[in-house]
Coordinates of C-alpha atoms in Angstrom, one line a residue:
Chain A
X4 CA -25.9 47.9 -31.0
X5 CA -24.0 45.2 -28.9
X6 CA -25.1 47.5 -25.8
X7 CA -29.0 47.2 -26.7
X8 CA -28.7 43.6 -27.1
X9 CA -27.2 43.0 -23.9
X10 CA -29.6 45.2 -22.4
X11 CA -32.4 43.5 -23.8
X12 CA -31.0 39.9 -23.0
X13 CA -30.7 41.3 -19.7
X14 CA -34.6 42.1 -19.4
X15 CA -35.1 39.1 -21.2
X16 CA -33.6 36.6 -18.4
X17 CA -35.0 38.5 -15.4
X18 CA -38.7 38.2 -17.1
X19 CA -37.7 34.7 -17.8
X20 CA -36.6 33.7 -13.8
X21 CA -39.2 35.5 -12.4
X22 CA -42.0 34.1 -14.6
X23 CA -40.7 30.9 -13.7
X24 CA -39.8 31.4 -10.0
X25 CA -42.3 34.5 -9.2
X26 CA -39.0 35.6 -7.1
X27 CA -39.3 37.6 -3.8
X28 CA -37.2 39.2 -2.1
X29 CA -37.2 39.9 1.7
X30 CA -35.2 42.5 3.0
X31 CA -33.6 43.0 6.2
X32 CA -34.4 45.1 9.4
X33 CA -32.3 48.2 8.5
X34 CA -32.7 48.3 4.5
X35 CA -29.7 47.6 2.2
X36 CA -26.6 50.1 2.5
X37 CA -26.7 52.4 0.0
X38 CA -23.2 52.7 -0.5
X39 CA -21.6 49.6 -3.3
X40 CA -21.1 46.9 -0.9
X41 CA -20.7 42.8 -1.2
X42 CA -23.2 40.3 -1.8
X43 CA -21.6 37.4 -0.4
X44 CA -24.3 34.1 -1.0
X45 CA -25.2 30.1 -1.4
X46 CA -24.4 28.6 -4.5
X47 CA -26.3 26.0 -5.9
X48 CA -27.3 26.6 -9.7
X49 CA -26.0 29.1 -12.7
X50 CA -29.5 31.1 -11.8
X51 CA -27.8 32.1 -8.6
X52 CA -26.7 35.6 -9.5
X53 CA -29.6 36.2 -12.3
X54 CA -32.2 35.9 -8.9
X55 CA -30.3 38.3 -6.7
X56 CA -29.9 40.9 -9.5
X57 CA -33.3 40.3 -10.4
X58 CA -34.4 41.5 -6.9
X59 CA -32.6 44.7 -6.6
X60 CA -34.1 47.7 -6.6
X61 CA -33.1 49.2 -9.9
X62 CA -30.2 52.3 -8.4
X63 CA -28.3 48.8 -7.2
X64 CA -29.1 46.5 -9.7
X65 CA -26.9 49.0 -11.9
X66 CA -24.0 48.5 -9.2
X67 CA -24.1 45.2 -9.3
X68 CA -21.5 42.8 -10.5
X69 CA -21.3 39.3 -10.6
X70 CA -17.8 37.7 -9.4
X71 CA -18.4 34.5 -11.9
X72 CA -15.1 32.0 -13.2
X73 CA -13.8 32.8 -16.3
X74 CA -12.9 29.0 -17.3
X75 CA -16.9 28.6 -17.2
X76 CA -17.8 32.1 -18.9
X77 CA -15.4 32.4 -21.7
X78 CA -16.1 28.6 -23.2
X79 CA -18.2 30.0 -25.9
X80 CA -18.8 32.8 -27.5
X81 CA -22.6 33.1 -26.8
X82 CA -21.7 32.4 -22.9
X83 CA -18.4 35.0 -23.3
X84 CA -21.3 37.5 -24.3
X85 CA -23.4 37.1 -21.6
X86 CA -20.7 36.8 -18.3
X87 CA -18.9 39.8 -20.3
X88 CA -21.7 42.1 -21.7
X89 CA -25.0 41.0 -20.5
X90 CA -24.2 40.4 -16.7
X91 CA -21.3 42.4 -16.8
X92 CA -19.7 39.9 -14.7
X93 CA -16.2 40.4 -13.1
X94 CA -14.4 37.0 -14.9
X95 CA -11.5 35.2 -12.4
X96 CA -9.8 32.5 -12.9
X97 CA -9.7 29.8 -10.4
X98 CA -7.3 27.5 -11.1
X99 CA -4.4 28.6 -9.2
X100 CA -1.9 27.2 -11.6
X101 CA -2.8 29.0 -15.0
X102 CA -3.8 32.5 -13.5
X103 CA -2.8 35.1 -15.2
X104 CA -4.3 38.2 -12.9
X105 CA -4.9 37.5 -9.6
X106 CA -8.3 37.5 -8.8
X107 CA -8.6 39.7 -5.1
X108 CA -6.9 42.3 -7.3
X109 CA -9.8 42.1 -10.2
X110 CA -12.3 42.4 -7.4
X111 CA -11.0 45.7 -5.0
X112 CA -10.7 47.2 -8.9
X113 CA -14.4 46.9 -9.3
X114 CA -15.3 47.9 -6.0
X115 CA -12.9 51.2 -5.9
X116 CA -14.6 52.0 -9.4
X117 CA -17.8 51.8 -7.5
X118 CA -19.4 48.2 -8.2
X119 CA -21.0 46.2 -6.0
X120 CA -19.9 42.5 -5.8
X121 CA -22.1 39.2 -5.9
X122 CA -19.8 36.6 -4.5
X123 CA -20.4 33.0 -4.2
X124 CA -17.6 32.3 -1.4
X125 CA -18.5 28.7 -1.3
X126 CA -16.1 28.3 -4.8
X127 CA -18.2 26.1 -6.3
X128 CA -22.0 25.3 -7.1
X129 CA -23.4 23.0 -3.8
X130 CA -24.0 19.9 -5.3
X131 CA -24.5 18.2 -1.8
X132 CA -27.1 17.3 0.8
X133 CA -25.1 19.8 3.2
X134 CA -27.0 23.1 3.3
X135 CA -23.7 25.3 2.6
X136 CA -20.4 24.3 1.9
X137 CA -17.1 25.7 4.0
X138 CA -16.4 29.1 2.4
X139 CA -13.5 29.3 0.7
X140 CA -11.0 31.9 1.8
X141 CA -11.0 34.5 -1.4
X142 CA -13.9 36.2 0.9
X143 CA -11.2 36.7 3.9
X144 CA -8.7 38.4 1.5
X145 CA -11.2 40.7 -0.7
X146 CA -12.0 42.2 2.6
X147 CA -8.7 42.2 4.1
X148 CA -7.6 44.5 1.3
X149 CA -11.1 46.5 2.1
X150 CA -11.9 46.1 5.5
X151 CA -14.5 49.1 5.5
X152 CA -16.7 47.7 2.7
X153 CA -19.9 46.4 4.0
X154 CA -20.8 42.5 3.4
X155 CA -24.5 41.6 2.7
X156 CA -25.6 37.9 3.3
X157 CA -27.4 36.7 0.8
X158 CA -29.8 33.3 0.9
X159 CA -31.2 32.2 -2.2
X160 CA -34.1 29.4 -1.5
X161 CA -35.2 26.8 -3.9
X162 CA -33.3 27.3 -7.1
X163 CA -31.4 24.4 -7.2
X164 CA -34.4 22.4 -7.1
X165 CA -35.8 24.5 -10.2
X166 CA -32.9 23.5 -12.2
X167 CA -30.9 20.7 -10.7
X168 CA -27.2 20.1 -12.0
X169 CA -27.5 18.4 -15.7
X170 CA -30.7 19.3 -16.3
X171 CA -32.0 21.4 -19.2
X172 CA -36.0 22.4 -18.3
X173 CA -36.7 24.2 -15.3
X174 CA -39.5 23.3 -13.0
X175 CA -41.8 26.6 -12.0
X176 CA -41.0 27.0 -8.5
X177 CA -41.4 29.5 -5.7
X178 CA -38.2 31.0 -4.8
X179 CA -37.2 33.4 -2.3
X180 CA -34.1 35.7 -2.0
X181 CA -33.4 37.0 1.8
X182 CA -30.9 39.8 2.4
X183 CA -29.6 40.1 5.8
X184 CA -28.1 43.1 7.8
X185 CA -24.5 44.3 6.7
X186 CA -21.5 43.2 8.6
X187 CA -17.8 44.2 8.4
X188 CA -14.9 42.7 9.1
X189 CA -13.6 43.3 13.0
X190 CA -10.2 44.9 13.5
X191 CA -7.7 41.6 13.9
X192 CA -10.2 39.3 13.2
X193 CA -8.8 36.3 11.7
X194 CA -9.2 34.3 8.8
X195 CA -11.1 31.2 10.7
X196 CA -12.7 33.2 12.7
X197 CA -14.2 35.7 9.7
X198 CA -14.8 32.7 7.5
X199 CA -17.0 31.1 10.5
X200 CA -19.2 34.5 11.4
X201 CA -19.9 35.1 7.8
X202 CA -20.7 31.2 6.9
X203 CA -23.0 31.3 10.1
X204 CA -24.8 34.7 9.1
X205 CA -25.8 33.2 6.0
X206 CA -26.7 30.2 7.5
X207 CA -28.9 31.9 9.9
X208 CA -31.5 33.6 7.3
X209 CA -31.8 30.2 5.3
X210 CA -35.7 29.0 6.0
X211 CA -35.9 26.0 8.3
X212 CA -37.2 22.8 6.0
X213 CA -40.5 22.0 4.7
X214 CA -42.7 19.3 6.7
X215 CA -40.8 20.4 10.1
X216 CA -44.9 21.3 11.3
X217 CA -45.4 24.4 13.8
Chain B
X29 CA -76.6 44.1 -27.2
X30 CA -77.6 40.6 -26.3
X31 CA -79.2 39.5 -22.8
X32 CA -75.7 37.9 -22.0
X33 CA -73.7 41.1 -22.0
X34 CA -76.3 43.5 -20.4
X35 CA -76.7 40.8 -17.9
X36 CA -72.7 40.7 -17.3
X37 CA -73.0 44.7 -17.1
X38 CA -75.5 45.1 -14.6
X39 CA -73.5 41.9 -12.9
X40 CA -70.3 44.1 -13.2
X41 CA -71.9 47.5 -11.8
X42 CA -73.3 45.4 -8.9
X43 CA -69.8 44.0 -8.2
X44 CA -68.3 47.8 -8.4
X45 CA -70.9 49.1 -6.2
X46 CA -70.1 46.6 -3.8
X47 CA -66.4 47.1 -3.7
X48 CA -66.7 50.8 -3.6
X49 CA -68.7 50.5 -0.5
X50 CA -66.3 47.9 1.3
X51 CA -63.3 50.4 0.2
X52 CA -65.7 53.6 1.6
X53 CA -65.8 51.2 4.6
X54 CA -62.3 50.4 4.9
X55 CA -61.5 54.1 4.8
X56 CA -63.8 55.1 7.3
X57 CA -62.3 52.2 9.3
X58 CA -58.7 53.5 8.8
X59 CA -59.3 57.0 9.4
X60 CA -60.9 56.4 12.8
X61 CA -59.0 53.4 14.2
X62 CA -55.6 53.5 12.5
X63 CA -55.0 57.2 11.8
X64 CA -51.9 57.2 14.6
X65 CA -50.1 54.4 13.2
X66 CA -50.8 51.0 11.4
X67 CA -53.2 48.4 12.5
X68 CA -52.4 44.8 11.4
X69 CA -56.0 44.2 10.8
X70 CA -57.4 47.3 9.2
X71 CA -54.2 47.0 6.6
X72 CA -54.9 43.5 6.2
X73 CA -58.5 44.7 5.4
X74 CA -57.9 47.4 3.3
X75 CA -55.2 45.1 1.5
X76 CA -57.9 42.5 0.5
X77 CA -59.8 44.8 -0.7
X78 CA -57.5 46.6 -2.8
X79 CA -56.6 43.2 -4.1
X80 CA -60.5 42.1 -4.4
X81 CA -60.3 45.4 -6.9
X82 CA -57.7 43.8 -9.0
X83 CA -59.3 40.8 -9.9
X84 CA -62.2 41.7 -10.7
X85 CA -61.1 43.7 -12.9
X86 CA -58.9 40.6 -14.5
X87 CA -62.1 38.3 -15.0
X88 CA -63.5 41.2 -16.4
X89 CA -61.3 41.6 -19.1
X90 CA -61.0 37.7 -19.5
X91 CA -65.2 38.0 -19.6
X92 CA -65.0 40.7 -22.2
X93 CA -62.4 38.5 -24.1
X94 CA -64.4 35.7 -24.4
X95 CA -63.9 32.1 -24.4
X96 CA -60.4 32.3 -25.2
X97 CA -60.0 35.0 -22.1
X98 CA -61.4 32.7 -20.1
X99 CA -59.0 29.8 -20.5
X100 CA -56.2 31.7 -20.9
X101 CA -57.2 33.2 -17.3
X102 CA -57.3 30.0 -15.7
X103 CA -55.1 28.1 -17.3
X104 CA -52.2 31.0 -15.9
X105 CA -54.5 30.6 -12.7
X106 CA -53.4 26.9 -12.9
X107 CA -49.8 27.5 -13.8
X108 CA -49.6 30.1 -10.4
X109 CA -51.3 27.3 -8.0
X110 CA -49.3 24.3 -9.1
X111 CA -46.0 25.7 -9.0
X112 CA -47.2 27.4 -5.3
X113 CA -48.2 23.5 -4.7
X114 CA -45.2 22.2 -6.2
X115 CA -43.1 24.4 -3.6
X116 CA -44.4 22.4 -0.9
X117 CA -43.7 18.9 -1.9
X118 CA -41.5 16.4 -1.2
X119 CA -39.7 16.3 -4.5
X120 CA -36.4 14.8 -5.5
X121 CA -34.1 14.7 -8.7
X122 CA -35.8 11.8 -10.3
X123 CA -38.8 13.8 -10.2
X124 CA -37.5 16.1 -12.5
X125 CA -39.2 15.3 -15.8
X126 CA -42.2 14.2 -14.1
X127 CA -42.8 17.6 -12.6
X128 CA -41.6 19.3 -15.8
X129 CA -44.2 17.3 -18.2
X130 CA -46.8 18.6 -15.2
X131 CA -46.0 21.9 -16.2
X132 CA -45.7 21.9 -20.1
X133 CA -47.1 19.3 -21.1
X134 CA -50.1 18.4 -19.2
X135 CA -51.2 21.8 -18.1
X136 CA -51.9 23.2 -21.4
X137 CA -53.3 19.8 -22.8
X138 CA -56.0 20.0 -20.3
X139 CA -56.6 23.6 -21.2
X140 CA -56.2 22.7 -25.0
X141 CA -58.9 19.8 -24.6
X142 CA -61.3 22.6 -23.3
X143 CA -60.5 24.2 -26.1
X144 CA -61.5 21.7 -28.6
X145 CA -64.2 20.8 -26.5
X146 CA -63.1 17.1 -26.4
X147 CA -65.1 16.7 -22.9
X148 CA -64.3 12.4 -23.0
X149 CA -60.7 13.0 -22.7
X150 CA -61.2 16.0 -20.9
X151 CA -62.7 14.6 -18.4
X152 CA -60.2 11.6 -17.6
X153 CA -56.9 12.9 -19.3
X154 CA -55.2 13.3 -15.6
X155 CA -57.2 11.1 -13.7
X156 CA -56.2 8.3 -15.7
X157 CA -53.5 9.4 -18.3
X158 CA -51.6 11.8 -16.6
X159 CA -52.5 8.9 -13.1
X160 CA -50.4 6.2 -15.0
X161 CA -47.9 8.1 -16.6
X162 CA -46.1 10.4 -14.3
X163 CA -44.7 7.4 -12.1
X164 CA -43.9 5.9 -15.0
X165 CA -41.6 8.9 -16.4
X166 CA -40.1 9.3 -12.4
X167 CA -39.7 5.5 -11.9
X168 CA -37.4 5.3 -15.1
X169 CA -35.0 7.5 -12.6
X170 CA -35.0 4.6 -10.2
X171 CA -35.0 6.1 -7.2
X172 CA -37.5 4.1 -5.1
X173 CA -36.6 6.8 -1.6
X174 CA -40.2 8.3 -0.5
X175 CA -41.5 7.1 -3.7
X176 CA -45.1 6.4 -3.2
X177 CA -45.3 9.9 -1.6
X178 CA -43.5 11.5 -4.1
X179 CA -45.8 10.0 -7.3
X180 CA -48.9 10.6 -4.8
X181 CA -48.3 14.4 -4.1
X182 CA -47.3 15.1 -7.7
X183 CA -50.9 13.5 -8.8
X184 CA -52.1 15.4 -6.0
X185 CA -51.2 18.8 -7.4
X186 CA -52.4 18.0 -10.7
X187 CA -55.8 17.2 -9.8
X188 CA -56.5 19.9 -7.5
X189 CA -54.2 22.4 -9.4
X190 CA -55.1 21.8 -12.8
X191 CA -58.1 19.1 -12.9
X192 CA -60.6 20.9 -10.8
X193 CA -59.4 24.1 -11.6
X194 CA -60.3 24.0 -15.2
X195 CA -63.6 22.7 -14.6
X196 CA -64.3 26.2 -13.8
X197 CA -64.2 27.5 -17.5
X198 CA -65.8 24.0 -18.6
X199 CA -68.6 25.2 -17.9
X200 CA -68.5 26.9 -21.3
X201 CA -68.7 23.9 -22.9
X202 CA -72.2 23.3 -21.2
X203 CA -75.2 23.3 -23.8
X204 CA -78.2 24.2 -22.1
X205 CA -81.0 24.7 -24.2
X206 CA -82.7 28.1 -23.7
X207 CA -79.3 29.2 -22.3
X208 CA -77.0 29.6 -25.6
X209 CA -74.4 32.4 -25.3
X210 CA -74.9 33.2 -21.4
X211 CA -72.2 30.1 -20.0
X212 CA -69.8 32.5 -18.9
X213 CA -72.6 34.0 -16.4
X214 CA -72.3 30.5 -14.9
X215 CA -68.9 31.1 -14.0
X216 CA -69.8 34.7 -12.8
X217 CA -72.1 32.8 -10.2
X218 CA -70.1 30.1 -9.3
X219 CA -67.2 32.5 -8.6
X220 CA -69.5 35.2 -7.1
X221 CA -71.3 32.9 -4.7
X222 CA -67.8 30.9 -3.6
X223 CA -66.0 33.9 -3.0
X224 CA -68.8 35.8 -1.3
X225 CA -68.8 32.9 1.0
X226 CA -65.3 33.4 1.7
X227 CA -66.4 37.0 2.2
X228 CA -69.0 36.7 4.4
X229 CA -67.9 33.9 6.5
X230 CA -65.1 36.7 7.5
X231 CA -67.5 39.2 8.1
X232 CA -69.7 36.8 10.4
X233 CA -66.7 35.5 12.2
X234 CA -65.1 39.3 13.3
X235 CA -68.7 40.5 14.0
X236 CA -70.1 38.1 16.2
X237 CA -67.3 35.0 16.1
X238 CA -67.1 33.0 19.5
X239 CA -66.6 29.2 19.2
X240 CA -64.2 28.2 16.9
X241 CA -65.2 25.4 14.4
X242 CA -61.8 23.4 13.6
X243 CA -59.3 25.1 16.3
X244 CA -56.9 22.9 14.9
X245 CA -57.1 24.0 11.4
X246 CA -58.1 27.3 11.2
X247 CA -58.0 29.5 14.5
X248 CA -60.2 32.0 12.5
X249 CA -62.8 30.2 11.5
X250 CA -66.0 30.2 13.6
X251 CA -69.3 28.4 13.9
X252 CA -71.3 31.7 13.8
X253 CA -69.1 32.8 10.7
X254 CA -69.6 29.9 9.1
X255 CA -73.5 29.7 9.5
X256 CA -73.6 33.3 8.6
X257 CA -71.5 33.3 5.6
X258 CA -73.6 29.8 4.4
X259 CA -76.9 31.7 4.8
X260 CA -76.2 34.7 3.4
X261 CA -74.0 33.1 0.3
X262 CA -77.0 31.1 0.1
X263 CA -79.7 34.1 0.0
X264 CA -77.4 35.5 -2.1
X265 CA -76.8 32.4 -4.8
X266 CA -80.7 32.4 -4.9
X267 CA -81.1 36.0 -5.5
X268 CA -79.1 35.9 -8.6
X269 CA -81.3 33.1 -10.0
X270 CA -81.5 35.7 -13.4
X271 CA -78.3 35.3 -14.7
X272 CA -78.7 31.3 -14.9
X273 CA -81.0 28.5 -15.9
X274 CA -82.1 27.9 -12.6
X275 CA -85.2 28.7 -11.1
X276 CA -85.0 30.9 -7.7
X277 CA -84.9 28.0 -5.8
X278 CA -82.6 25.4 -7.7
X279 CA -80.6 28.1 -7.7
X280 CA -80.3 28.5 -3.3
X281 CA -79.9 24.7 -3.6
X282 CA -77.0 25.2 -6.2
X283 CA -75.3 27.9 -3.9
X284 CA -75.9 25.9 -0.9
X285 CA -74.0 23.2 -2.4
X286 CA -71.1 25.4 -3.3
X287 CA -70.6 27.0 -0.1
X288 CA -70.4 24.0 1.6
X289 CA -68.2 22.3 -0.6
X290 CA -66.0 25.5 -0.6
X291 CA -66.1 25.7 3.3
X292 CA -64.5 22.4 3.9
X293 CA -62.2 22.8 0.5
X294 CA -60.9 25.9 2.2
X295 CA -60.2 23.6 5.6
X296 CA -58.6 20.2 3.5
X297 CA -56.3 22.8 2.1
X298 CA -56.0 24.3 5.1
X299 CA -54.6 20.5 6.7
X300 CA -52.2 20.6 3.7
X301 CA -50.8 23.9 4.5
X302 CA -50.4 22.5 8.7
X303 CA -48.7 19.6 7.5
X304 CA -46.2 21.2 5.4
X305 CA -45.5 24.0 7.9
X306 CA -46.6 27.1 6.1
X307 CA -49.2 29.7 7.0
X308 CA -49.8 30.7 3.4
X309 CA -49.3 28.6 0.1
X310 CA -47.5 31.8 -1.6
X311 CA -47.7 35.9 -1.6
X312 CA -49.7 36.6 -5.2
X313 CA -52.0 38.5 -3.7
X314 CA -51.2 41.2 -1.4
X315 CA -53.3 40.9 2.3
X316 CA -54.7 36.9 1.1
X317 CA -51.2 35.3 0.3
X318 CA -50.9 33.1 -2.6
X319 CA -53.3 32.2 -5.1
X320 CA -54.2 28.7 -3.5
X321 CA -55.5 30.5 -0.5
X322 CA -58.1 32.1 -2.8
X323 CA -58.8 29.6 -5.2
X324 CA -59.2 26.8 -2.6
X325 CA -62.6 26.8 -2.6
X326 CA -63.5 27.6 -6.0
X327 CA -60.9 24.2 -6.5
X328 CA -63.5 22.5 -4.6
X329 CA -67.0 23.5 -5.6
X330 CA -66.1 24.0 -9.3
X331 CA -66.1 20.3 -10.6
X332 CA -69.5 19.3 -8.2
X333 CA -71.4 22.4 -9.4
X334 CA -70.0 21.5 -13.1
X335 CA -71.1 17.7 -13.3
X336 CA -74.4 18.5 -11.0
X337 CA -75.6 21.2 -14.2
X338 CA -74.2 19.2 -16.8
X339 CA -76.6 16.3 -15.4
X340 CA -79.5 18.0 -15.1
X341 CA -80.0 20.7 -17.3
X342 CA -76.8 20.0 -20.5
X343 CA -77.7 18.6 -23.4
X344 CA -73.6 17.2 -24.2

């Protein structure tokens, strides 16, 4: 019964996003690798994950987890239903001081149990004029512990103008999702170095503004 | 059956024959030219048309449906174009309930006034209402950055998104006496003779297209195309003088009319899409890209062929 529901309110918000976004996905050069790999993308609004998973083909979609914080997620018991059973989201905590599993641990679990991961490495929704904020390093360690797991860059266009921070209506708005070719991390790459190639691949398949002519 | 339906059916058959024979030519074209490997423009072509298919069949069904079809067609037809117009603006925070009242609150009030067939408020809910309220709701934010383009392009949308789209199914409010029960064939000719235009100012311009008519607007479009496409849309408008009120003649002037107003509707829109950077307003429609870029025209003639028949021949 639970299941059905979920699946249902699972239908239910990806008819909902794209009836409201009319959400497209572009795809890159070589296809997505088949094999569970990482979603690593911009975060600007709680629709963030629900557009990329509404995108996938349906084989991935299935793979596909959500790494979402469980301060945010376990508040209620409507929102602990949907990170846990709807989304079936992989819950960490983030503040450091109160963990009680470490979080790079919760997230090689999923991927050796053959999930796929849709990571926001930026921490925290972008509530700035900047278009991406300094990744955090939680990216760096995931893939330290799983160096041969491929990393997809994910840019998601427009959504935090649908539904700005605070606001409750969303405002109908095109909204693209562009996946880019796969990366890995290089043998002895370090953490600066990592952090910067990823944060710049990312960057790179973001569209160039509005108004800025031909 | 009543002389509006058989009138729709021979209408319909007409419009099947003619897609068959573009998709027969299409084939034919993709057999001999791109049978090694894909041609941009044959796809394109064959795209259009396979799209072309599509909605036809749509205002069919909304036809068949009635008047509630109808305005349930274009009012999602409204939805699909604002928010492709609303992708393009400048828009900031404070804009935020503005834009949202655009979307559910205005847009089906227009639609819901065409439904009640209140044609004094109809007529001058956005141009005045929706004028003065909409800055009002974004000024409250007080953010005065970009502001006068910001409550101008959000006015902007509405009227061409929402305003002169629905005048398209007002004409089923029209009351023409002699006519009763046949308004929907109004739109069938409006739409017909607009988007065979389109059509034939295509086919014109690849056949014998040489001197480009607003180079910096729109590279494809050429004088010969567009002379071509107005005089055979014309011919055309004339020749399907049956399914409307209008003499044979009145009826050439009529078309004439919405050709040319959907010729330079297709090139304002066309500026719009220049200035904000984009080649198409959205990808709706596989091969023509978003819904503006189909409807632009339509957007333009629609309200001008609306007040020129409620004028002359409507009794409200």
């Amino acid at each position: 019964m639970k299941i059905m529901i979920a699946e249902i309110a699972a239908a239910a918000f990806v008819l909902f996003a794209r009836a409201i976004t009319a959400v497209r996905a572009i795809w890159p050069e070589h296809g997505l690798p088949s094999r569970p790999c990482v979603y690593f993308a911009n975060h600007s609004s709680h629709g963030d994950f629900v557009l990329v998973w509404a995108v996938l083909p349906p084989r991935l979609r299935k793979l596909a987890r959500p790494v979402a914080g469980a301060e945010y997620w376990l508040k209620t018991k409507v929102s602990t239903f949907i990170g846990r059973d709807v989304f079936n989201a992989v819950l960490i905590e983030r503040e450091r001081e109160n963990r009680t599993q470490d979080p790079i641990a919760l997230m090689t679990t999923a991927i050796d149990e053959g999930s796929s991961l849709i990571l926001f490495p930026e921490g925290t929704r972008n509530q700035t004029d900047a278009r991406l904020l300094p990744f955090k390093s939680g990216l760096f360690h995931l893939v330290s512990a799983r160096p041969d797991v491929d990393l997809v860059p994910v840019w998601i266009n427009n959504l935090n103008r649908v539904m700005p921070k605070g606001e409750i209506v969303p405002i109908p708005l095109i909204c693209t999702v562009t996946f880019g070719d796969a990366l890995r991390i290089a043998p002895n790459e370090g953490k600066d170095a990592f952090l910067e190639r990823t944060q710049v691949a990312l960057l790179d398949l973001a569209p160039k503004p509005l108004g800025s002519g031909e | 059956m009543n002389t509006a339906s058989s009138d729709l059916l021979t209408l319909v058959f007409g419009i099947f024959g003619v897609l068959i024979f573009a998709s027969a030519i299409g084939y034919v074209l993709q057999r001999r030219f791109a049978a090694n490997g894909p041609n941009a423009a044959i796809d394109n072509l064959n795209a259009r048309i396979k799209a072309w298919w599509v909605m036809v069949i749509l205002i069919g069904i909304a036809f068949i449906a009635g008047r509630v079809g109808v305005l349930i067609l274009f009012a999602f037809c409204s939805f699909a174009a604002l928010r492709e117009f609303v992708t393009l603006i400048n828009t900031r925070r404070a804009d935020h309930w503005a834009l949202a009242s655009a979307f559910f609150i205005v847009l089906p009030i227009q639609y819901y006034l065409l439904w009640a067939e209140e044609y004094g408020i109809f007529a001058i809910f956005i141009p005045v209402y929706a004028f003065l309220l909409m800055p009002i709701i974004s000024v409250l934010r007080g953010d005065t950055e970009r502001f006068l383009i910001r409550i101008a392009e959000v006015q902007w949308a509405l009227m061409i998104c929402v305003f002169c789209a629905s005048h398209v199914p007002a004409l089923l409010t029209l009351n023409i006496p002699g006519y009763e029960g046949r308004n929907v064939l109004l739109i069938a000719f409006l739409v017909i003779v607009v988007q065979l235009s389109d059509v034939l100012q295509y086919v014109w311009g690849k056949l014998l297209g040489r001197t480009k008519i607003a180079p910096n607007l729109s590279p494809s479009k050429t004088v010969e195309g567009f002379v071509g496409g107005v005089i055979s849309a014309t011919l055309i408008g004339a020749s399907l003088w049956w399914i409307t009120p209008f003499t044979p003649f009145q009826a050439g002037v009529l078309a004439f009319i919405i050709t040319l107003m959907g010729f330079f509707g297709g090139l304002v829109m066309s500026a719009v899409k220049r200035d904000r950077g984009v080649k198409d307003w959205g990808n709706l429609i596989e091969g023509h890209g978003g819904l503006i870029d189909r409807l632009d025209s339509v957007v333009f003639s629609a309200p001008i062929f609306f007040h020129i028949v409620r004028y002359w021949w409507s009794l409200s």
